[in-house]
């Protein structure tokens, strides 16, 4: 069956490994990489027949990921980070290349090989970072926007790198080719912004009027991959073209629907990318060159993290953002594979250099979910250790808080709760980790503290010991667990109302001592059922009695009691 059999083997192996690692509480992408390792020719357990074909399909995964990213992040969203992206990223690349030159010199390499090393390690992994941010729920925060902005410029930087580095012995030719590539990039971006927005919007309007879900999915896939292919033919990055298409399409009325339809396809092809990364891993090379690999991983990981943190601070990003950027962008990226392969084919680097960089890149990619996941813990420790650094807050009452409500999460649900409390003259304070939402709540005049609701320093800032109620609107169970445990430790009498993401969360929240739990999807279904019965001319008393009975029965196993009015 050829490529079809390889595709099936990888999907089945990724499913098994993904389930195994998910049960162990580890990120899914590690399961995909493990599947690739098991199917690689270096392992010899069950080798696929055409690794190269899988790598080619994986490029579609990268393009679809960036296309979806473009759909999710509009041009307006990236404006706040344009300075750190356009100015800070080139500085980061130059500093990292300088670090690579120093590392190469220390390892005894000549300057050209050291420069190749610096260029290769200067790029971070768009695929790994975005997948990690999605799994952690950080996508959409200001720190994630800083990362995305810098990743976009890094991905663009691969174009001049691929032109200049092979031409080190003939700079004049390299500069002329680079100038042509720059003109192509500017012309493409201008065409997409000026013409693409109108054309794509009109095309999607025509497709939407046809009323076919399949045609709509086919249209957005064709737009993302088709425009990516056009940029590839023009000598630019395939993935960059797909991202630009997503950015333009996001400004239309069909951006949200396009994003929801493309997600499943994106995740499927993204699996191929991580599987192909695992196939490149050679354990025998790692064991025979463990000293060199460890040195590169440590220098790159620590060095890049410091560079990213310093640049974020230089561009006046505070709080958790420098730490989040440092602990998420330290790895060597997937475009580094492309650059390293080019260096190998042009004779600029040797096979041992190639294997060393490849191994270090895979290890840093595998480390990313673990290291990035420690951001909140490290930030909490930093706040405890350096208490002179104040938490960012807004609209806090001068007289302090007492008998107030702490709202964990200032999204749509949290904002509505706060608005109702405001109308009832009940004091409250919101804890919000998304800096964009923090700024919105600040503008609305609401008392808000920037931080994680499970951190002691944050709970102290919102006077949890004097609070009467905590309302957790955050859907993530791990965050709610941390917030309840820390808040109850500081204030045992605190009452807690928490949001559940599903019925399975009820037992865990009950063990934590949560007083009341609300499942938003269930509440919506109850209200829609009530409205429907009223529209069917059922008497209002009968409707309320019937809905109340269903309500009591659903929540009874959590509360161990039945409320007379059906409330939870």
Coordinates of C-alpha atoms in Angstrom, one line a residue:
X1 CA 0.0 0.0 0.0
X2 CA 3.1 2.3 0.1
X3 CA 2.4 5.7 1.6
X4 CA -1.1 4.7 2.6
X5 CA 0.2 1.9 4.8
X6 CA 2.8 4.3 6.3
X7 CA 0.1 6.8 7.0
X8 CA -2.1 4.2 8.8
X9 CA 0.8 2.9 10.8
X10 CA 1.7 6.3 12.1
X11 CA -1.8 7.2 13.0
X12 CA -2.4 4.0 14.9
X13 CA 1.0 4.3 16.7
X14 CA 0.3 7.9 17.5
X15 CA -3.1 7.0 18.9
X16 CA -1.7 4.3 21.2
X17 CA 1.2 6.4 22.3
X18 CA -1.1 9.5 22.7
X19 CA -3.5 7.6 25.0
X20 CA -0.6 6.2 27.0
X21 CA 1.1 9.5 27.6
X22 CA -2.3 11.3 28.2
X23 CA -3.0 8.7 31.0
X24 CA 0.4 9.6 32.5
X25 CA -0.6 13.3 32.4
X26 CA 1.9 14.2 29.7
X27 CA 1.3 16.3 26.5
X28 CA -0.1 14.6 23.4
X29 CA 2.7 15.9 21.2
X30 CA 5.2 13.7 23.1
X31 CA 3.1 10.7 22.2
X32 CA 3.3 11.6 18.6
X33 CA 7.0 12.1 18.7
X34 CA 7.3 8.7 20.5
X35 CA 5.3 7.1 17.8
X36 CA 7.7 8.5 15.2
X37 CA 10.7 7.1 17.2
X38 CA 9.1 3.6 17.3
X39 CA 8.6 3.7 13.6
X40 CA 11.9 5.2 12.6
X41 CA 14.6 3.1 10.8
X42 CA 17.0 3.8 13.7
X43 CA 14.8 1.8 16.1
X44 CA 14.0 -1.2 13.8
X45 CA 10.8 -2.2 15.6
X46 CA 8.3 -1.5 12.9
X47 CA 9.9 0.7 10.2
X48 CA 7.7 2.6 7.7
X49 CA 8.7 2.3 4.0
X50 CA 8.9 5.9 3.0
X51 CA 9.9 8.4 5.7
X52 CA 10.5 11.1 3.1
X53 CA 6.8 11.0 2.0
X54 CA 5.7 11.4 5.6
X55 CA 8.0 14.4 5.9
X56 CA 6.4 16.0 2.8
X57 CA 3.0 15.5 4.2
X58 CA 4.2 17.0 7.5
X59 CA 4.9 20.2 5.6
X60 CA 1.2 20.4 5.0
X61 CA 0.6 20.1 8.7
X62 CA 2.9 23.1 9.4
X63 CA 1.1 25.1 6.7
X64 CA -2.3 24.3 8.1
X65 CA -1.2 25.1 11.6
X66 CA 0.0 28.5 10.5
X67 CA -3.1 29.0 8.4
X68 CA -5.3 28.3 11.5
X69 CA -3.0 30.7 13.5
X70 CA -3.6 33.4 10.9
X71 CA -7.4 32.8 11.2
X72 CA -7.2 33.2 15.0
X73 CA -4.8 36.2 15.1
X74 CA -6.0 39.2 13.1
X75 CA -3.8 42.1 12.1
X76 CA -5.3 44.1 14.9
X77 CA -4.3 41.6 17.5
X78 CA -0.7 41.7 16.5
X79 CA -0.4 45.5 16.6
X80 CA 0.5 45.6 20.3
X81 CA 3.5 43.4 19.7
X82 CA 4.8 44.9 16.4
X83 CA 7.8 46.6 17.9
X84 CA 9.1 43.5 19.7
X85 CA 8.4 41.4 16.6
X86 CA 9.9 43.7 14.0
X87 CA 12.8 45.1 16.1
X88 CA 13.3 42.6 18.9
X89 CA 13.3 39.4 16.8
X90 CA 16.2 40.5 14.5
X91 CA 18.2 41.5 17.6
X92 CA 17.4 38.0 19.1
X93 CA 18.5 36.3 15.9
X94 CA 21.8 38.3 15.8
X95 CA 22.5 37.6 19.5
X96 CA 21.8 33.9 19.1
X97 CA 24.0 33.7 16.1
X98 CA 26.8 35.3 18.1
X99 CA 26.2 32.7 20.8
X100 CA 26.4 30.0 18.2
X101 CA 29.7 31.4 16.9
X102 CA 31.1 31.3 20.4
X103 CA 29.9 27.8 21.0
X104 CA 31.3 26.6 17.6
X105 CA 34.7 28.2 18.4
X106 CA 34.7 26.5 21.7
X107 CA 34.0 23.1 20.0
X108 CA 36.9 23.7 17.6
X109 CA 34.9 24.4 14.4
X110 CA 35.9 26.8 11.8
X111 CA 34.0 30.1 11.5
X112 CA 31.6 29.1 8.6
X113 CA 30.4 26.0 10.4
X114 CA 30.0 28.1 13.6
X115 CA 27.9 30.7 11.7
X116 CA 25.7 27.9 10.4
X117 CA 25.3 26.7 13.9
X118 CA 24.3 30.2 15.1
X119 CA 21.7 30.5 12.3
X120 CA 20.2 27.1 12.9
X121 CA 19.8 27.5 16.7
X122 CA 18.4 31.1 16.3
X123 CA 15.1 29.7 15.1
X124 CA 12.4 28.5 17.5
X125 CA 9.7 25.9 16.8
X126 CA 6.4 27.5 15.7
X127 CA 4.7 24.1 15.6
X128 CA 5.8 23.0 19.1
X129 CA 5.1 26.4 20.7
X130 CA 1.7 26.8 19.3
X131 CA 0.6 23.3 20.2
X132 CA 2.0 23.7 23.7
X133 CA 0.2 27.0 24.1
X134 CA -3.1 25.5 22.9
X135 CA -2.8 22.6 25.4
X136 CA -2.0 25.0 28.2
X137 CA -4.8 27.4 27.4
X138 CA -2.4 30.3 27.0
X139 CA -3.2 31.0 23.3
X140 CA -4.7 34.5 23.1
X141 CA -2.8 36.0 26.1
X142 CA -0.4 38.9 25.6
X143 CA 2.6 36.6 26.2
X144 CA 1.4 34.3 23.4
X145 CA 1.0 37.2 21.1
X146 CA 4.6 38.3 21.8
X147 CA 5.7 34.8 20.9
X148 CA 3.6 34.6 17.7
X149 CA 4.9 38.0 16.5
X150 CA 8.5 36.9 17.0
X151 CA 7.9 33.5 15.5
X152 CA 6.4 35.1 12.3
X153 CA 9.6 37.2 11.9
X154 CA 11.8 34.1 12.6
X155 CA 9.9 32.2 9.9
X156 CA 10.5 35.1 7.4
X157 CA 14.2 35.2 8.4
X158 CA 14.7 31.6 7.0
X159 CA 14.4 33.1 3.5
X160 CA 17.5 35.3 3.6
X161 CA 19.4 32.7 5.7
X162 CA 18.8 30.1 3.0
X163 CA 20.1 32.5 0.4
X164 CA 23.1 34.1 2.2
X165 CA 24.6 31.1 4.1
X166 CA 25.4 29.0 1.0
X167 CA 26.8 32.1 -0.7
X168 CA 29.4 32.9 2.0
X169 CA 32.2 32.6 -0.5
X170 CA 30.5 34.9 -3.0
X171 CA 28.8 37.7 -1.2
X172 CA 27.9 39.8 -4.2
X173 CA 25.7 37.1 -5.8
X174 CA 24.1 36.4 -2.4
X175 CA 23.1 40.1 -1.9
X176 CA 21.5 40.3 -5.4
X177 CA 19.4 37.2 -4.8
X178 CA 18.5 38.4 -1.3
X179 CA 17.3 41.7 -2.8
X180 CA 15.1 39.9 -5.3
X181 CA 13.6 37.8 -2.5
X182 CA 12.9 40.9 -0.4
X183 CA 11.0 42.5 -3.3
X184 CA 9.0 39.3 -3.8
X185 CA 8.0 39.3 -0.1
X186 CA 7.0 42.9 -0.1
X187 CA 5.0 42.5 -3.3
X188 CA 3.2 39.4 -1.9
X189 CA 2.3 41.1 1.3
X190 CA 1.0 44.2 -0.4
X191 CA -1.1 42.1 -2.8
X192 CA -2.6 40.0 0.0
X193 CA -3.5 43.1 2.1
X194 CA -4.8 45.3 -0.8
X195 CA -6.4 42.7 -3.1
X196 CA -6.6 39.4 -1.2
X197 CA -8.9 40.7 1.5
X198 CA -11.7 41.7 -1.0
X199 CA -11.3 38.7 -3.3
X200 CA -11.2 36.1 -0.5
X201 CA -14.2 37.7 1.2
X202 CA -16.3 37.7 -1.9
X203 CA -15.2 34.1 -2.8
X204 CA -16.2 32.9 0.7
X205 CA -19.5 34.7 0.4
X206 CA -20.3 32.9 -2.8
X207 CA -19.3 29.5 -1.3
X208 CA -21.3 30.1 1.8
X209 CA -24.5 30.9 -0.2
X210 CA -24.2 27.4 -1.8
X211 CA -25.0 25.9 1.6
X212 CA -22.6 23.0 1.4
X213 CA -20.4 22.4 4.5
X214 CA -18.1 20.1 2.4
X215 CA -17.5 22.8 -0.2
X216 CA -16.8 25.4 2.5
X217 CA -14.2 23.2 4.1
X218 CA -12.7 22.4 0.7
X219 CA -12.6 26.2 -0.1
X220 CA -10.8 27.3 3.0
X221 CA -8.3 24.4 2.7
X222 CA -7.7 25.3 -1.0
X223 CA -7.2 29.0 0.0
X224 CA -4.7 28.2 2.8
X225 CA -2.6 25.6 0.9
X226 CA -3.1 27.2 -2.5
X227 CA -1.7 30.6 -1.5
X228 CA 1.0 28.8 0.4
X229 CA 2.0 27.0 -2.8
X230 CA 2.0 30.3 -4.7
X231 CA 4.5 31.8 -2.3
X232 CA 6.6 28.6 -2.5
X233 CA 6.7 29.0 -6.3
X234 CA 7.8 32.6 -5.8
X235 CA 10.7 31.5 -3.7
X236 CA 9.2 32.3 -0.3
X237 CA 8.1 30.1 2.5
X238 CA 5.1 27.8 1.9
X239 CA 4.0 28.1 5.6
X240 CA 4.4 31.9 5.5
X241 CA 1.9 32.1 2.5
X242 CA -0.6 30.0 4.4
X243 CA -0.3 32.2 7.5
X244 CA -0.8 35.3 5.4
X245 CA -3.9 33.8 3.8
X246 CA -5.3 33.0 7.3
X247 CA -4.6 36.6 8.5
X248 CA -6.4 38.1 5.5
X249 CA -9.4 35.7 5.8
X250 CA -9.7 36.4 9.5
X251 CA -10.8 39.9 8.7
X252 CA -13.8 38.6 6.8
X253 CA -17.2 37.5 8.2
X254 CA -16.2 33.9 7.7
X255 CA -13.1 33.8 9.8
X256 CA -14.6 32.1 12.9
X257 CA -16.4 29.4 10.8
X258 CA -13.3 28.7 8.8
X259 CA -11.2 28.3 12.0
X260 CA -13.7 25.8 13.5
X261 CA -13.8 23.8 10.3
X262 CA -10.1 23.6 9.7
X263 CA -9.1 22.6 13.3
X264 CA -9.6 18.8 12.8
X265 CA -7.7 18.7 9.5
X266 CA -4.9 20.8 11.1
X267 CA -4.5 18.4 14.0
X268 CA -4.4 15.4 11.8
X269 CA -1.6 16.7 9.6
X270 CA 0.1 18.2 12.6
X271 CA 0.4 14.7 13.9
X272 CA 2.5 13.8 10.8
X273 CA 4.9 16.6 11.6
X274 CA 5.6 15.4 15.2
X275 CA 5.8 11.8 14.0
X276 CA 8.4 12.8 11.3
X277 CA 10.4 14.6 14.0
X278 CA 10.5 11.4 16.0
X279 CA 11.7 9.4 13.0
X280 CA 14.7 11.6 12.7
X281 CA 15.9 10.8 16.2
X282 CA 18.9 8.4 16.3
X283 CA 19.6 7.1 19.8
X284 CA 22.9 5.5 18.8
X285 CA 24.3 8.9 17.8
X286 CA 23.1 10.4 21.1
X287 CA 24.9 7.7 23.1
X288 CA 28.1 8.0 21.2
X289 CA 28.1 11.9 21.3
X290 CA 26.3 12.4 24.6
X291 CA 28.9 15.1 25.8
X292 CA 28.5 17.2 22.7
X293 CA 24.7 16.9 22.6
X294 CA 24.3 17.8 26.3
X295 CA 26.6 20.8 25.8
X296 CA 24.6 22.1 22.8
X297 CA 21.2 21.5 24.5
X298 CA 22.3 23.3 27.7
X299 CA 24.0 26.3 26.0
X300 CA 21.1 26.7 23.5
X301 CA 18.4 26.2 26.1
X302 CA 19.8 28.5 28.8
X303 CA 21.3 31.0 26.3
X304 CA 18.2 31.5 24.2
X305 CA 16.0 31.7 27.3
X306 CA 18.1 34.5 28.7
X307 CA 18.1 36.4 25.4
X308 CA 14.3 36.1 25.0
X309 CA 13.7 37.2 28.5
X310 CA 16.1 40.2 28.2
X311 CA 14.5 41.3 24.9
X312 CA 11.0 41.1 26.4
X313 CA 12.1 43.3 29.3
X314 CA 13.8 45.8 27.0
X315 CA 10.5 46.2 25.1
X316 CA 8.8 46.9 28.5
X317 CA 6.9 43.7 28.9
X318 CA 6.6 42.8 32.6
X319 CA 4.9 40.4 35.0
X320 CA 4.9 36.8 33.7
X321 CA 5.6 37.7 30.0
X322 CA 9.4 37.6 29.9
X323 CA 9.4 34.3 31.8
X324 CA 6.7 32.8 29.6
X325 CA 8.6 33.8 26.4
X326 CA 11.9 32.5 27.8
X327 CA 10.6 29.1 28.9
X328 CA 8.6 28.6 25.7
X329 CA 10.9 29.7 22.9
X330 CA 14.2 28.3 24.0
X331 CA 14.1 25.2 21.6
X332 CA 15.5 24.7 18.1
X333 CA 12.8 24.9 15.5
X334 CA 11.5 22.9 12.6
X335 CA 12.8 25.3 10.0
X336 CA 16.2 24.6 11.5
X337 CA 15.8 21.1 9.9
X338 CA 15.3 22.7 6.5
X339 CA 18.3 25.0 7.0
X340 CA 20.5 22.1 8.2
X341 CA 19.5 19.9 5.3
X342 CA 20.4 22.8 2.9
X343 CA 23.8 23.1 4.6
X344 CA 24.4 19.3 4.2
X345 CA 23.4 19.2 0.5
X346 CA 25.6 22.3 -0.3
X347 CA 28.6 20.8 1.5
X348 CA 28.7 23.7 4.0
X349 CA 28.3 21.3 7.0
X350 CA 29.2 17.6 7.4
X351 CA 27.1 14.6 8.4
X352 CA 28.2 14.7 12.1
X353 CA 27.3 18.4 12.4
X354 CA 23.9 17.6 10.9
X355 CA 23.2 14.8 13.3
X356 CA 24.4 16.8 16.3
X357 CA 22.0 19.7 15.5
X358 CA 19.2 17.3 14.6
X359 CA 19.5 15.4 17.9
X360 CA 19.7 18.6 20.0
X361 CA 16.7 20.1 18.2
X362 CA 14.5 17.0 18.9
X363 CA 15.6 17.0 22.6
X364 CA 14.8 20.7 23.0
X365 CA 11.4 20.2 21.3
X366 CA 10.6 17.3 23.7
X367 CA 11.6 19.4 26.7
X368 CA 9.4 22.4 25.7
X369 CA 6.0 21.2 27.1
X370 CA 7.6 20.3 30.4
X371 CA 9.7 23.5 30.7
X372 CA 6.9 25.8 29.5
X373 CA 4.5 24.1 31.9
X374 CA 6.6 25.4 34.8
X375 CA 6.0 29.0 34.0
X376 CA 3.3 29.6 36.6
X377 CA 5.3 27.8 39.3
X378 CA 8.5 29.7 38.6
X379 CA 6.5 32.9 38.5
X380 CA 4.9 32.2 41.8
X381 CA 8.3 31.4 43.4
X382 CA 9.7 34.6 41.9
X383 CA 6.8 36.6 43.4
X384 CA 7.4 35.0 46.8
X385 CA 11.1 35.5 46.7
X386 CA 11.1 39.1 45.4
X387 CA 8.1 40.6 47.2
X388 CA 9.2 44.1 46.5
X389 CA 8.0 43.6 42.9
X390 CA 4.3 44.6 43.1
X391 CA 1.5 42.8 41.4
X392 CA -0.2 44.6 38.6
X393 CA -3.7 45.7 39.7
X394 CA -6.3 48.3 38.8
X395 CA -9.3 50.1 40.4
X396 CA -8.7 48.6 43.8
X397 CA -10.5 50.4 46.6
X398 CA -8.3 52.6 48.8
X399 CA -10.1 51.4 52.0
X400 CA -9.3 47.8 51.2
X401 CA -11.7 44.8 50.7
X402 CA -13.9 43.0 53.2
X403 CA -16.8 40.6 52.8
X404 CA -16.2 40.7 49.1
X405 CA -16.4 38.2 46.2
X406 CA -13.3 37.0 44.4
X407 CA -14.0 36.1 40.8
X408 CA -11.5 33.8 39.2
X409 CA -11.4 34.6 35.5
X410 CA -12.6 37.7 33.8
X411 CA -13.9 36.2 30.5
X412 CA -17.4 36.5 29.3
X413 CA -18.9 34.6 32.3
X414 CA -16.8 36.4 34.9
X415 CA -17.5 39.8 33.3
X416 CA -21.2 39.2 33.5
X417 CA -21.1 38.1 37.1
X418 CA -19.0 41.2 37.9
X419 CA -21.5 43.4 36.1
X420 CA -24.4 42.0 38.2
X421 CA -22.5 42.3 41.4
X422 CA -21.7 45.9 40.5
X423 CA -25.3 46.7 40.0
X424 CA -26.2 45.1 43.3
X425 CA -23.4 47.2 45.1
X426 CA -21.6 44.0 46.2
X427 CA -17.8 44.5 46.4
X428 CA -15.8 42.2 44.3
X429 CA -12.3 41.8 42.7
X430 CA -11.4 39.8 39.6
X431 CA -8.3 37.7 39.1
X432 CA -7.3 37.5 35.5
X433 CA -4.2 36.0 33.8
X434 CA -4.9 37.1 30.2
X435 CA -3.4 40.6 29.9
X436 CA -5.8 41.6 27.2
X437 CA -8.8 40.9 29.4
X438 CA -7.0 42.6 32.3
X439 CA -6.7 45.8 30.3
X440 CA -10.4 45.5 29.2
X441 CA -11.6 45.1 32.8
X442 CA -9.4 48.0 33.8
X443 CA -11.0 50.2 31.2
X444 CA -14.5 49.1 32.4
X445 CA -13.5 50.4 35.9
X446 CA -13.6 47.0 37.6
X447 CA -11.3 46.0 40.4
X448 CA -8.9 43.5 38.9
X449 CA -5.5 41.9 39.8
X450 CA -3.3 40.3 37.1
X451 CA -2.2 36.8 38.1
X452 CA -3.0 33.2 38.7
X453 CA -5.9 32.5 41.1
X454 CA -4.0 29.6 42.7
X455 CA -0.9 31.7 43.7
X456 CA -0.6 32.7 47.4
X457 CA 0.8 36.2 46.5
X458 CA -2.3 36.8 44.3
X459 CA -4.7 35.6 46.9
X460 CA -3.1 37.8 49.5
X461 CA -3.4 40.8 47.1
X462 CA -7.2 40.2 46.8
X463 CA -7.5 39.8 50.7
X464 CA -8.8 36.2 50.5
X465 CA -8.7 36.0 54.3
X466 CA -11.5 38.6 54.5
X467 CA -13.5 37.5 51.4
X468 CA -16.9 35.9 51.8
X469 CA -17.2 34.0 48.5
X470 CA -15.0 32.8 45.6
X471 CA -16.5 32.3 42.2
X472 CA -14.3 30.3 39.8
X473 CA -15.4 30.7 36.1
X474 CA -12.2 29.0 34.8
X475 CA -13.0 25.8 32.9
X476 CA -9.6 24.1 33.6
X477 CA -9.9 21.7 36.5
X478 CA -6.2 21.9 37.4
X479 CA -6.5 25.7 37.8
X480 CA -9.7 25.4 39.9
X481 CA -8.1 22.8 42.1
X482 CA -5.1 24.9 42.8
X483 CA -7.2 28.0 43.5
X484 CA -9.6 26.2 45.9
X485 CA -6.8 24.4 47.8
X486 CA -4.7 27.6 48.3
X487 CA -7.8 29.8 49.1
X488 CA -9.2 27.3 51.6
X489 CA -5.8 27.0 53.3
X490 CA -5.8 30.8 53.9
X491 CA -9.5 31.1 54.6
X492 CA -11.1 27.8 55.7
X493 CA -14.6 29.5 56.0
X494 CA -14.5 30.8 52.4
X495 CA -17.5 29.6 50.3
X496 CA -16.7 28.5 46.8
X497 CA -18.8 28.3 43.6
X498 CA -17.0 26.6 40.8
X499 CA -17.5 26.0 37.1
X500 CA -17.2 22.4 35.8
X501 CA -16.1 21.5 32.3
X502 CA -18.1 18.2 32.5
X503 CA -19.9 15.9 34.9
X504 CA -16.7 14.0 35.5
X505 CA -15.4 17.0 37.4
X506 CA -18.2 16.9 40.0
X507 CA -16.6 14.3 42.2
X508 CA -13.2 16.0 42.3
X509 CA -14.7 19.4 43.1
X510 CA -16.8 17.8 45.8
X511 CA -13.7 16.3 47.4
X512 CA -12.1 19.7 47.4
X513 CA -15.0 21.1 49.4
X514 CA -16.6 23.3 46.8
X515 CA -20.0 24.4 47.9
X516 CA -21.8 24.7 44.6
X517 CA -20.9 23.6 41.0
X518 CA -22.3 25.0 37.8
X519 CA -22.1 23.2 34.4
X520 CA -22.6 26.0 31.8
X521 CA -23.7 23.6 29.0
X522 CA -26.4 22.1 31.2
X523 CA -27.7 25.4 32.4
X524 CA -28.0 26.6 28.7
X525 CA -29.9 23.4 27.8
X526 CA -32.3 24.0 30.7
X527 CA -33.0 27.5 29.7
X528 CA -33.5 26.6 26.1
X529 CA -35.8 23.7 27.1
X530 CA -37.8 26.2 29.3
X531 CA -38.2 28.7 26.5
X532 CA -39.2 25.9 24.1
X533 CA -41.9 24.6 26.4
X534 CA -43.3 28.1 26.9
X535 CA -43.4 28.6 23.2
X536 CA -45.4 25.3 23.0
X537 CA -48.0 27.0 25.2
X538 CA -47.3 24.8 28.3
X539 CA -48.4 26.6 31.5
X540 CA -45.6 28.5 33.1
X541 CA -46.0 26.8 36.5
X542 CA -45.8 23.3 34.8
X543 CA -42.7 24.4 32.8
X544 CA -40.9 25.7 35.9
X545 CA -41.8 22.5 37.9
X546 CA -40.6 20.2 35.2
X547 CA -37.3 22.1 34.7
X548 CA -36.7 22.3 38.4
X549 CA -37.1 18.5 38.7
X550 CA -34.6 17.8 36.0
X551 CA -32.3 20.4 37.6
X552 CA -32.5 18.8 41.0
X553 CA -31.9 15.3 39.7
X554 CA -28.9 16.3 37.7
X555 CA -27.1 18.1 40.6
X556 CA -28.3 15.8 43.4
X557 CA -25.4 13.4 43.1
X558 CA -23.0 16.3 43.6
X559 CA -24.8 18.0 46.4
X560 CA -26.1 14.9 48.2
X561 CA -29.3 16.9 48.8
X562 CA -32.2 18.2 46.9
X563 CA -33.0 21.8 47.0
X564 CA -36.7 22.6 47.3
X565 CA -36.4 25.3 44.6
X566 CA -34.3 23.2 42.3
X567 CA -31.2 25.5 42.6
X568 CA -27.7 24.1 43.0

